Structure formats: structure tokens, C-alpha cells
PDB file of N, CA and C in Angstrom:
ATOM      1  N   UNK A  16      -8.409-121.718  94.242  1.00 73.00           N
ATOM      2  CA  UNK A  16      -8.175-120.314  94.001  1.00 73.00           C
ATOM      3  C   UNK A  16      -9.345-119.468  94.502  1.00 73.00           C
ATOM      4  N   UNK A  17     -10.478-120.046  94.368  1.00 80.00           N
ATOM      5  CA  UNK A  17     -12.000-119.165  94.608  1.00 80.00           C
ATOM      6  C   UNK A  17     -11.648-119.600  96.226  1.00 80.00           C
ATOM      7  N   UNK A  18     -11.224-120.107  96.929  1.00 87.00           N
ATOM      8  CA  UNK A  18     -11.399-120.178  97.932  1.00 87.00           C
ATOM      9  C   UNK A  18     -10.230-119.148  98.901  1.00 87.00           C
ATOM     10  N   UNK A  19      -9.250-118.842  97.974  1.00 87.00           N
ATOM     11  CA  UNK A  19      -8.337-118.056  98.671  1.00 87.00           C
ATOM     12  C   UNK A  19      -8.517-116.264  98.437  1.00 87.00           C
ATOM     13  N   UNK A  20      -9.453-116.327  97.006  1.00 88.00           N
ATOM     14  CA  UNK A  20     -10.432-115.292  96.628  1.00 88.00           C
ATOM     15  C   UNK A  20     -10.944-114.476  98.136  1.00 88.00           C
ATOM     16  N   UNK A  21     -11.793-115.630  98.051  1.00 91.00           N
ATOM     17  CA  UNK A  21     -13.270-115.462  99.386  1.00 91.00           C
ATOM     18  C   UNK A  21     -12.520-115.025 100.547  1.00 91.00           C
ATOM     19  N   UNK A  22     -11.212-115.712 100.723  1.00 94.00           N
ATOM     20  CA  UNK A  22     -11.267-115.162 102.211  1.00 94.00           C
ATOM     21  C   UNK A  22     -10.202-114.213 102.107  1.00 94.00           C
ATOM     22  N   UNK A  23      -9.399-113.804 101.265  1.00 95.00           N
ATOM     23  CA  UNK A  23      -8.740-112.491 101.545  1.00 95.00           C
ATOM     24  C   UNK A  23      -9.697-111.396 101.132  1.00 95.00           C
ATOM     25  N   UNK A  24     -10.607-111.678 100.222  1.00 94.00           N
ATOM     26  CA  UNK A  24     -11.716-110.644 100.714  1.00 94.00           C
ATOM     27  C   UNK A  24     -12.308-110.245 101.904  1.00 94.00           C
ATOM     28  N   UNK A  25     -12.642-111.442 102.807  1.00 94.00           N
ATOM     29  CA  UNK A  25     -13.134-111.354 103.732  1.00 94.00           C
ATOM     30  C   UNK A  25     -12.506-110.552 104.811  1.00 94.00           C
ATOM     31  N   UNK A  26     -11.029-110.702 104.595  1.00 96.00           N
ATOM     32  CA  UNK A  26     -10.011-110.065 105.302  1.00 96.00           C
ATOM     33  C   UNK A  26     -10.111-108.677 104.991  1.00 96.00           C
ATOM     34  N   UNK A  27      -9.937-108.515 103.722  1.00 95.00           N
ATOM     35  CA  UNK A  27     -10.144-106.952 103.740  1.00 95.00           C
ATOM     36  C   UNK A  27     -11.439-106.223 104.475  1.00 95.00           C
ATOM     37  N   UNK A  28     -12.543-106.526 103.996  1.00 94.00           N
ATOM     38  CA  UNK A  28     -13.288-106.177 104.669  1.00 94.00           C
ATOM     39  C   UNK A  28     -13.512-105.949 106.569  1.00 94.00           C
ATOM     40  N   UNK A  29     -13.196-106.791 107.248  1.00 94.00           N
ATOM     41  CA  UNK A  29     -12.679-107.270 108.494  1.00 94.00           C
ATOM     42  C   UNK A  29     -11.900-105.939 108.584  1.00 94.00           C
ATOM     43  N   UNK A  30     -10.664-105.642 107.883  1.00 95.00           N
ATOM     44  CA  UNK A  30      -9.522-104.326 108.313  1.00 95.00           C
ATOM     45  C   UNK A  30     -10.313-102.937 108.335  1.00 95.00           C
ATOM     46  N   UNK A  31     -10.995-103.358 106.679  1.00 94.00           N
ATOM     47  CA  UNK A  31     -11.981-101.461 106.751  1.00 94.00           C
ATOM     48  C   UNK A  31     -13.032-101.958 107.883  1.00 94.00           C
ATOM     49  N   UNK A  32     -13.672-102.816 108.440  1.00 93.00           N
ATOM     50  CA  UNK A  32     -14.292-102.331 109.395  1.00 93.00           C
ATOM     51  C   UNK A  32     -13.694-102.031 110.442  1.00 93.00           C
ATOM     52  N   UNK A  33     -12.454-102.454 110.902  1.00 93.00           N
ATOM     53  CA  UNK A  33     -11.468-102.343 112.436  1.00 93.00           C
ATOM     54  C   UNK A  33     -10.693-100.529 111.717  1.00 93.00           C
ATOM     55  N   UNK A  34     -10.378-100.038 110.754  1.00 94.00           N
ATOM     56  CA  UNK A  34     -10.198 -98.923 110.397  1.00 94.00           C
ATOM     57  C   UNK A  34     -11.477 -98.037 110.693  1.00 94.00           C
ATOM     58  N   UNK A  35     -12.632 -98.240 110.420  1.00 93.00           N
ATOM     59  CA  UNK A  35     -14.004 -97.455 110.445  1.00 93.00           C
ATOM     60  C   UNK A  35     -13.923 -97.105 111.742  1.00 93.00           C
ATOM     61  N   UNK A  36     -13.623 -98.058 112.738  1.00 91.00           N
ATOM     62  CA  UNK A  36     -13.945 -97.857 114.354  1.00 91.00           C
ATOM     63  C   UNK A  36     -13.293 -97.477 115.046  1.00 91.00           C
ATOM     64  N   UNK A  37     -12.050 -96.775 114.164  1.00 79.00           N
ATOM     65  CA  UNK A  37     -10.933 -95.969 114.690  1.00 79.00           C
ATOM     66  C   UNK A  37      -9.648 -96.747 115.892  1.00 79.00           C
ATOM     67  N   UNK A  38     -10.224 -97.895 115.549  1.00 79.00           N
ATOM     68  CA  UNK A  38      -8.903 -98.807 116.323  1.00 79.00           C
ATOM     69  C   UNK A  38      -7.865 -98.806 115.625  1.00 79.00           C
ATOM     70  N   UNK A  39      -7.699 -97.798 114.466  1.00 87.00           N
ATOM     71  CA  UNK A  39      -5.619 -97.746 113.728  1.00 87.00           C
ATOM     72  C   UNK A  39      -5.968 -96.734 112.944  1.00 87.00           C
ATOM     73  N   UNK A  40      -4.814 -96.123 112.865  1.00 91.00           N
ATOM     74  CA  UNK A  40      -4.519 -95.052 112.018  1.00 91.00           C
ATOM     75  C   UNK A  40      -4.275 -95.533 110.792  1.00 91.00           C
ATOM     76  N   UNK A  41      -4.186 -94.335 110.046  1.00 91.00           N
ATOM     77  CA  UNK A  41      -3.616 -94.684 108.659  1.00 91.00           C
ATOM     78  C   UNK A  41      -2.137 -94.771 108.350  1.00 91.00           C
ATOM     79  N   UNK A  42      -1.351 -94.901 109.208  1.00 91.00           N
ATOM     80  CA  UNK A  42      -0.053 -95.685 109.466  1.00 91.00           C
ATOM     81  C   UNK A  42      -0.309 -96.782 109.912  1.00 91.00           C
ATOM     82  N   UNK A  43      -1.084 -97.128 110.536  1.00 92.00           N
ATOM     83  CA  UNK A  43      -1.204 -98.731 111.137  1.00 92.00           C
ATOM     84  C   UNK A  43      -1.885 -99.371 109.505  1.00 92.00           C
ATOM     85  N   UNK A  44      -3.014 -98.981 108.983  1.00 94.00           N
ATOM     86  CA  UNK A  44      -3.792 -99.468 108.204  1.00 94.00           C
ATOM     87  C   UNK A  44      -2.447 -99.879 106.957  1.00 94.00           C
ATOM     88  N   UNK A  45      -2.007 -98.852 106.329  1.00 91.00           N
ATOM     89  CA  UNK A  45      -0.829 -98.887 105.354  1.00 91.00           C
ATOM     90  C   UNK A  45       0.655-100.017 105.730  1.00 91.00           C
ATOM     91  N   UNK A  46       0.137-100.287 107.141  1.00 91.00           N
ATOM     92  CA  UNK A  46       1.557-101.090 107.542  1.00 91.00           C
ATOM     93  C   UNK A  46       0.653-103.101 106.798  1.00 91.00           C
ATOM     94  N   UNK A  47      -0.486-102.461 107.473  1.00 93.00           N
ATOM     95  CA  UNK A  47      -2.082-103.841 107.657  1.00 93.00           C
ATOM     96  C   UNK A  47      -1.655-104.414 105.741  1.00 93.00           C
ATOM     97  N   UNK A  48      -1.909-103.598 105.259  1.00 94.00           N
ATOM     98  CA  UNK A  48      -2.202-103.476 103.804  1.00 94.00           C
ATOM     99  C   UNK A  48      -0.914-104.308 103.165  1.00 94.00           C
ATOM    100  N   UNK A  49       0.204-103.323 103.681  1.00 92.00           N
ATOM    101  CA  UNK A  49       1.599-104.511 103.153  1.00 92.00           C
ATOM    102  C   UNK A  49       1.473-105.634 103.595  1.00 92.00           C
ATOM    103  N   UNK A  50       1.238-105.937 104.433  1.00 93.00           N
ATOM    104  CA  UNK A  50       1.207-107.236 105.451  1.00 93.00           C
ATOM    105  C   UNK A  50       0.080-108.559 104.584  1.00 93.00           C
ATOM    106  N   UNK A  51      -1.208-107.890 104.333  1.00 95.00           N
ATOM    107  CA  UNK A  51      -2.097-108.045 103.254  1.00 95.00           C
ATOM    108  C   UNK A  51      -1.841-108.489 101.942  1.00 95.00           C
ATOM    109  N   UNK A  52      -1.132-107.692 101.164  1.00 94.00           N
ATOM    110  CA  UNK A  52      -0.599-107.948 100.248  1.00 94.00           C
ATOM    111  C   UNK A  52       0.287-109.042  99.946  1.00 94.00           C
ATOM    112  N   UNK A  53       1.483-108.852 101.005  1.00 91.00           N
ATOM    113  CA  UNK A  53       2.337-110.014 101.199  1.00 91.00           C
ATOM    114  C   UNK A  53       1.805-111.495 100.944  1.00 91.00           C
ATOM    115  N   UNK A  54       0.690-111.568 102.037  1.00 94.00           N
ATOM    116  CA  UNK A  54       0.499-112.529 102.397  1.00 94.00           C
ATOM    117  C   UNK A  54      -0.577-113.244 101.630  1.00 94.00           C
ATOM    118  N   UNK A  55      -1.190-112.610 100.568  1.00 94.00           N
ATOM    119  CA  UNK A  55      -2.061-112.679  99.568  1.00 94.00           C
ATOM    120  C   UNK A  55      -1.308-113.385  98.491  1.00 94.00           C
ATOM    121  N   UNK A  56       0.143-112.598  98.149  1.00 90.00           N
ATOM    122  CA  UNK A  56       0.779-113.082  97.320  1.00 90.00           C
ATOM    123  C   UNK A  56       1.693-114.754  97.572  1.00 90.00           C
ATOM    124  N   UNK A  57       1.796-114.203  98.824  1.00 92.00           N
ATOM    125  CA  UNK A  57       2.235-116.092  99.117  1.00 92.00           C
ATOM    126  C   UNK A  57       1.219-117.014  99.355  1.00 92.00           C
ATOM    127  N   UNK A  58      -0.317-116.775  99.814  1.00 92.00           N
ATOM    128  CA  UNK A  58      -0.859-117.863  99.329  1.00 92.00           C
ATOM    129  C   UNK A  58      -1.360-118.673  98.275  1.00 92.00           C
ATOM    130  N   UNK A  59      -0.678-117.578  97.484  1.00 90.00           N
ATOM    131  CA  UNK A  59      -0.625-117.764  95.834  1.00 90.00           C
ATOM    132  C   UNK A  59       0.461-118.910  95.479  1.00 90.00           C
ATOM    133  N   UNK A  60       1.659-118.620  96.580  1.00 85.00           N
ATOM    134  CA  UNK A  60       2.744-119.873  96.745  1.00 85.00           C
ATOM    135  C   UNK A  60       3.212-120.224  94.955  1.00 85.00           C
ATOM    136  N   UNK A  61       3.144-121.259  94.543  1.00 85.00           N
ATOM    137  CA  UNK A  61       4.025-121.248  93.275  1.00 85.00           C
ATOM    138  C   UNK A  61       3.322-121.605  91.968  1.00 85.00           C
ATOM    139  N   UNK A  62       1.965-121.090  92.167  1.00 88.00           N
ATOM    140  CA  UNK A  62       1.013-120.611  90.883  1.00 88.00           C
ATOM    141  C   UNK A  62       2.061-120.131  89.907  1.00 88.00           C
ATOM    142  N   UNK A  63       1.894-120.328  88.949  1.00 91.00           N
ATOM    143  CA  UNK A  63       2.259-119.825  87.735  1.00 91.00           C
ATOM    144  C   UNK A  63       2.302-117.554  87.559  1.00 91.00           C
ATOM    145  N   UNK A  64       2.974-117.046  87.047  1.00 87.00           N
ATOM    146  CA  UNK A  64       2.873-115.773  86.975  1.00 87.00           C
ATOM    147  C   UNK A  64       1.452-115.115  86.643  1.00 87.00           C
ATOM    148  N   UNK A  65       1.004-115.429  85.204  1.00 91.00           N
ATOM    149  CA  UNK A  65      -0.141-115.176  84.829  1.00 91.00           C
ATOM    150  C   UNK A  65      -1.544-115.112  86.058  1.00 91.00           C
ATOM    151  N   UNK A  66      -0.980-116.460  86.502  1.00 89.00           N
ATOM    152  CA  UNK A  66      -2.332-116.776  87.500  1.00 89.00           C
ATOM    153  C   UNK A  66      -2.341-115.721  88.793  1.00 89.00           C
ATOM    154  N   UNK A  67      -1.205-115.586  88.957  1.00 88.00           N
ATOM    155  CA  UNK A  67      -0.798-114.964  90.461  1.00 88.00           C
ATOM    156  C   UNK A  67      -1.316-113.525  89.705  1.00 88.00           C
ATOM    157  N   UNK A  68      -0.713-112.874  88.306  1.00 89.00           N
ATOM    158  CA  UNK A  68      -1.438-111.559  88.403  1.00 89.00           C
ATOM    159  C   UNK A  68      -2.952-111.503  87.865  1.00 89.00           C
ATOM    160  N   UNK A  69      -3.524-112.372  87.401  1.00 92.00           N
ATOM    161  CA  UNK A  69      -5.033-112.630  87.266  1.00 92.00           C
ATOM    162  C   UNK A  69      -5.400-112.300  88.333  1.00 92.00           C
ATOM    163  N   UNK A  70      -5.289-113.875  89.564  1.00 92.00           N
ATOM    164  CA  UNK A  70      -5.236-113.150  90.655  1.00 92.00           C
ATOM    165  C   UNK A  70      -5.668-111.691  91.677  1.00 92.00           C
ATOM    166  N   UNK A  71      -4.549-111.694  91.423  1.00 91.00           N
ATOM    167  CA  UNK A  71      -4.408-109.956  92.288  1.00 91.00           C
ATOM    168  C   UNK A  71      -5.192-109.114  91.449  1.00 91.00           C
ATOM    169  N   UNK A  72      -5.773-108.679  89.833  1.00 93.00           N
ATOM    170  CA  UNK A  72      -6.059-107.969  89.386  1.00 93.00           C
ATOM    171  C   UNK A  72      -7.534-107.988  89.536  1.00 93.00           C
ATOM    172  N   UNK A  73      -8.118-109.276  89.732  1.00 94.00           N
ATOM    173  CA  UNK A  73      -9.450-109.929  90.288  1.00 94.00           C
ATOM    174  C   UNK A  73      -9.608-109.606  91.599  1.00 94.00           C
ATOM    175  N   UNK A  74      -9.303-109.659  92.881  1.00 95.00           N
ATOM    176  CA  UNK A  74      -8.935-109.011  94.141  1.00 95.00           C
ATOM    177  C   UNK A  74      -9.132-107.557  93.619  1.00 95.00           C
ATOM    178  N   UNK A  75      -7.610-106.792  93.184  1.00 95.00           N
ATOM    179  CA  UNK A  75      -7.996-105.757  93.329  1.00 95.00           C
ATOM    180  C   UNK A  75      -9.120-105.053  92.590  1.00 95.00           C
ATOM    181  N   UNK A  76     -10.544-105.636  91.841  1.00 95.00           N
ATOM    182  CA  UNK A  76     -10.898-105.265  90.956  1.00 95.00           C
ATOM    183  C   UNK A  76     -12.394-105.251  92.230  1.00 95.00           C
ATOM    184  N   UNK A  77     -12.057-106.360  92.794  1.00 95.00           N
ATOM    185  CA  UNK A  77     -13.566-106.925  93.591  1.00 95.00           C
ATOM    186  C   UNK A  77     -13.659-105.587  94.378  1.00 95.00           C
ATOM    187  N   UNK A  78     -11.889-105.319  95.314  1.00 95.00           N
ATOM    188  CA  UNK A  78     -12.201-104.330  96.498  1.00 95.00           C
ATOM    189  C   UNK A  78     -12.638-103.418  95.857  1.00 95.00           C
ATOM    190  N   UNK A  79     -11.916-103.085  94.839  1.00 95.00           N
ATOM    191  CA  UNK A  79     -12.242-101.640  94.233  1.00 95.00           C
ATOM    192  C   UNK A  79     -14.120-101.238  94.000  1.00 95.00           C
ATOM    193  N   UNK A  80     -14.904-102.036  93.479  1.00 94.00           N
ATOM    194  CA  UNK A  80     -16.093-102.190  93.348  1.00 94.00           C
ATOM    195  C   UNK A  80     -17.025-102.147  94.811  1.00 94.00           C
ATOM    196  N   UNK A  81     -16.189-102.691  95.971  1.00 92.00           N
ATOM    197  CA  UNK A  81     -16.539-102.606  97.224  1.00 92.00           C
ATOM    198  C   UNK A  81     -16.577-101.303  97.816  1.00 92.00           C
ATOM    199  N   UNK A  82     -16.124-100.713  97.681  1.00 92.00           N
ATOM    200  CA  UNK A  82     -15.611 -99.040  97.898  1.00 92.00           C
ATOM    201  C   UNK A  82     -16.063 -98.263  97.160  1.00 92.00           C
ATOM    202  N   UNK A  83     -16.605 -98.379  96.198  1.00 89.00           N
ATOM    203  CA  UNK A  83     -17.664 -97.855  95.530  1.00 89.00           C
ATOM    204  C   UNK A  83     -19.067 -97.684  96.280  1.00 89.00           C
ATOM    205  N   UNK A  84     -19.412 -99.366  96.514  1.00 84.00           N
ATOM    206  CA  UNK A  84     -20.606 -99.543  97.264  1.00 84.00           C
ATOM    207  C   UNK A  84     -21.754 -98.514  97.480  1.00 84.00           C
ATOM    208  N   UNK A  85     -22.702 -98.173  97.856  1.00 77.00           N
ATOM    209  CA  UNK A  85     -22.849 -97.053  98.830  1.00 77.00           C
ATOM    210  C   UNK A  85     -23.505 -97.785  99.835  1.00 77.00           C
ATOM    211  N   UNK A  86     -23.515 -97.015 101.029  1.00 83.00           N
ATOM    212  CA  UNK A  86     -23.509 -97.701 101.881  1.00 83.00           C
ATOM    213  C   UNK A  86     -22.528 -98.004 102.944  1.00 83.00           C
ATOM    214  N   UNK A  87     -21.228 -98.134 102.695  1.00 84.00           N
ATOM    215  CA  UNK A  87     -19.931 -97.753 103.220  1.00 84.00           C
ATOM    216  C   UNK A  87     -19.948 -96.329 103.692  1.00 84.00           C
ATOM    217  N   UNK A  88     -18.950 -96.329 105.068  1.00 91.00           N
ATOM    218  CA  UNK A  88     -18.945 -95.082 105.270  1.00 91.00           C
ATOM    219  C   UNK A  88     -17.313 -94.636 104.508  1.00 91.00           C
ATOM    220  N   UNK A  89     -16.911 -93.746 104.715  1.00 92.00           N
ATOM    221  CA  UNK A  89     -15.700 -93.021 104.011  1.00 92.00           C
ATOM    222  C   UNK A  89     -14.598 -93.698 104.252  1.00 92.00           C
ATOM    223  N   UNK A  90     -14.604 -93.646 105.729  1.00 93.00           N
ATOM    224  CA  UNK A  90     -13.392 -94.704 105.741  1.00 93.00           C
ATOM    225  C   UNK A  90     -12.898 -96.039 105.634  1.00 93.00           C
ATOM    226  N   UNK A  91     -14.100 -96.701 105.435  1.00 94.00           N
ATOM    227  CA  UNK A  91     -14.555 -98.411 104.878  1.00 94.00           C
ATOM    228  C   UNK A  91     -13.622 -97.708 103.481  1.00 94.00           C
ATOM    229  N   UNK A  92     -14.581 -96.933 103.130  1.00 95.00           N
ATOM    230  CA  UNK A  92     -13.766 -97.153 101.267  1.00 95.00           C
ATOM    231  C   UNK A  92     -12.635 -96.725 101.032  1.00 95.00           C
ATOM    232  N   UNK A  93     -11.950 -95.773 102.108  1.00 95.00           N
ATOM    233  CA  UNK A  93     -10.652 -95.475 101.926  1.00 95.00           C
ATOM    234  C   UNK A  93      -9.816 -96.455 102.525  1.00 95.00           C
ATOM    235  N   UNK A  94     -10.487 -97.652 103.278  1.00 95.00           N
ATOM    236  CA  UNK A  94      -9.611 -98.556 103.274  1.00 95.00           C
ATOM    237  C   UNK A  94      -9.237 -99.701 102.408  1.00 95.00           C
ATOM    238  N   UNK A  95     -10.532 -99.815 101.928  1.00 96.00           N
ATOM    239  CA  UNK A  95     -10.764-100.750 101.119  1.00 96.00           C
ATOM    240  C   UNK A  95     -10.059-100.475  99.326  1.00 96.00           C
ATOM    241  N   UNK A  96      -9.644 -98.984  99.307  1.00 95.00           N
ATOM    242  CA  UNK A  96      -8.566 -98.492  98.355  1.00 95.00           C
ATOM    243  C   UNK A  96      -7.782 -98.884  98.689  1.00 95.00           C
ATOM    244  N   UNK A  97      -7.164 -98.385  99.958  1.00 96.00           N
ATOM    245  CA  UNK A  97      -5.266 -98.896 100.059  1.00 96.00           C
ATOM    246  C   UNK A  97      -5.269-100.439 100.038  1.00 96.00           C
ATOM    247  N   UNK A  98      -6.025-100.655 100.420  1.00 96.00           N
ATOM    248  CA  UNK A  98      -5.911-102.481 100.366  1.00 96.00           C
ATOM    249  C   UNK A  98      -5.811-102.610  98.873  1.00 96.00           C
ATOM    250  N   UNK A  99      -6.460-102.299  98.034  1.00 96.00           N
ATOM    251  CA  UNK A  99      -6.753-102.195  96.574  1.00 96.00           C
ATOM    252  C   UNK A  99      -5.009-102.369  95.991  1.00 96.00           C
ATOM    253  N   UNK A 100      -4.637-100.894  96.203  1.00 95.00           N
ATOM    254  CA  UNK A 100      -3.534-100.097  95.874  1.00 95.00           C
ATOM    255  C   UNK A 100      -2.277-101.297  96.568  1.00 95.00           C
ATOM    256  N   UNK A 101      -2.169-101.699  97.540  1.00 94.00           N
ATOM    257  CA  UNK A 101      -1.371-102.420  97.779  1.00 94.00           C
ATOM    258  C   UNK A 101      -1.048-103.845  97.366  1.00 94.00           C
ATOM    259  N   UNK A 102      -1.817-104.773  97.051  1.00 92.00           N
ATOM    260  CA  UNK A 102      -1.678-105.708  95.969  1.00 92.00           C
ATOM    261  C   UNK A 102      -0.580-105.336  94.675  1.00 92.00           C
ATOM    262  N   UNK A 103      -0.464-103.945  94.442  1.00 86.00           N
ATOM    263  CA  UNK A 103       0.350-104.106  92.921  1.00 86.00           C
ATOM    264  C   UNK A 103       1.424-103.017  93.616  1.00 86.00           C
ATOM    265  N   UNK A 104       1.414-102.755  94.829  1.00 79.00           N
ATOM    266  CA  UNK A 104       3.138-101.934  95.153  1.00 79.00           C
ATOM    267  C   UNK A 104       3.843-102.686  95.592  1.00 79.00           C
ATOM    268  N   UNK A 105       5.477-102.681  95.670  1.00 66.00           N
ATOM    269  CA  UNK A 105       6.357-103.384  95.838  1.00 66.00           C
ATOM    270  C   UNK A 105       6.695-102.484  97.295  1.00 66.00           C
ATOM    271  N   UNK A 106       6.795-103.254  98.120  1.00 56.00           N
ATOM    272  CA  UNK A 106       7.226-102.774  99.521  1.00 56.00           C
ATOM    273  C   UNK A 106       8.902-102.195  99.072  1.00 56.00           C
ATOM    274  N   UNK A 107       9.055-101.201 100.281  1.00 57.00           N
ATOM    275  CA  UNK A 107      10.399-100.318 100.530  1.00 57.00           C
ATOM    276  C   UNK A 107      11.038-100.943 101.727  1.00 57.00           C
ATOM    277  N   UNK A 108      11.117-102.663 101.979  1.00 52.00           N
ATOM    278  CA  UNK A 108      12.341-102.810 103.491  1.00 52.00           C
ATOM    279  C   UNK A 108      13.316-102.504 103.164  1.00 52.00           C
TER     280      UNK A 108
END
């Protein structure tokens, strides 16, 4: 679990820096984020409920603290929100 922790963190971070450098909009980033989320939640695969929202609430608790930071520029932390924010929305396909 700490290991699937570490690297979808790592991932997030990775997006707010490719967001910072203006390589995607905030339609691309918000598309990044579902995609993120998704795929966060399936490497969770068939964990138990509890664990899966421990989980995500741990994630979204880490980014959230990341975006705080200082040190980040604005748009690091406004990415590093929607990434946040997207862990607990249910996509619209």
C-alpha cells in the first residue's frame, strides 16, 4: 500500500510540474486528474472498502498539505488541489 502511496504521489507531483510549465491547460489538467483518480482507485484493485477510502483520504490529505507548501508556485498548488479534489468525485461519462 505505502508503495502505491509513494508513487501516485509522485505522479501528482510530475502533473503540477508539467501544469506549472504551461504544457496543458486546465481542461487538459482536469481531464489528467480523472484519469489520476481512476487509476489510483484501480490500483487499489480489490482492497477492501475501508482500505480503498483510508486510502484516498491519506492521498488526498498528503496533496493537500503539498499545496500548502511554500515554495510552490500557484499553479503547482492549484494543481495539486484538483488532483486532491478528484480522488473523491465521481466522473460524468
Amino acid at each position: 500500500m505505502n508503495e502505491t502511496f509513494d508513487l501516485f504521489r509522485g505522479r501528482a507531483l510530475k502533473i503540477a510540474r508539467q501544469y506549472d510549465t504551461d504544457h496543458m491547460t486546465f481542461a487538459d489538467l482536469t481531464g489528467m486528474a480523472d484519469d489520476y483518480a481512476a487509476a489510483f482507485h484501480e490500483a487499489l484493485g480489490n482492497s477492501p472498502d475501508e482500505i480503498r477510502q483510508q486510502a484516498a483520504t491519506r492521498l488526498q490529505e498528503k496533496l493537500l498539505q503539498e499545496s500548502n507548501a511554500s515554495g510552490h508556485s500557484t499553479k503547482i498548488s492549484e494543481a495539486l488541489l484538483e488532483l486532491a479534489a478528484s480522488l473523491n468525485r465521481i466522473p460524468i461519462y
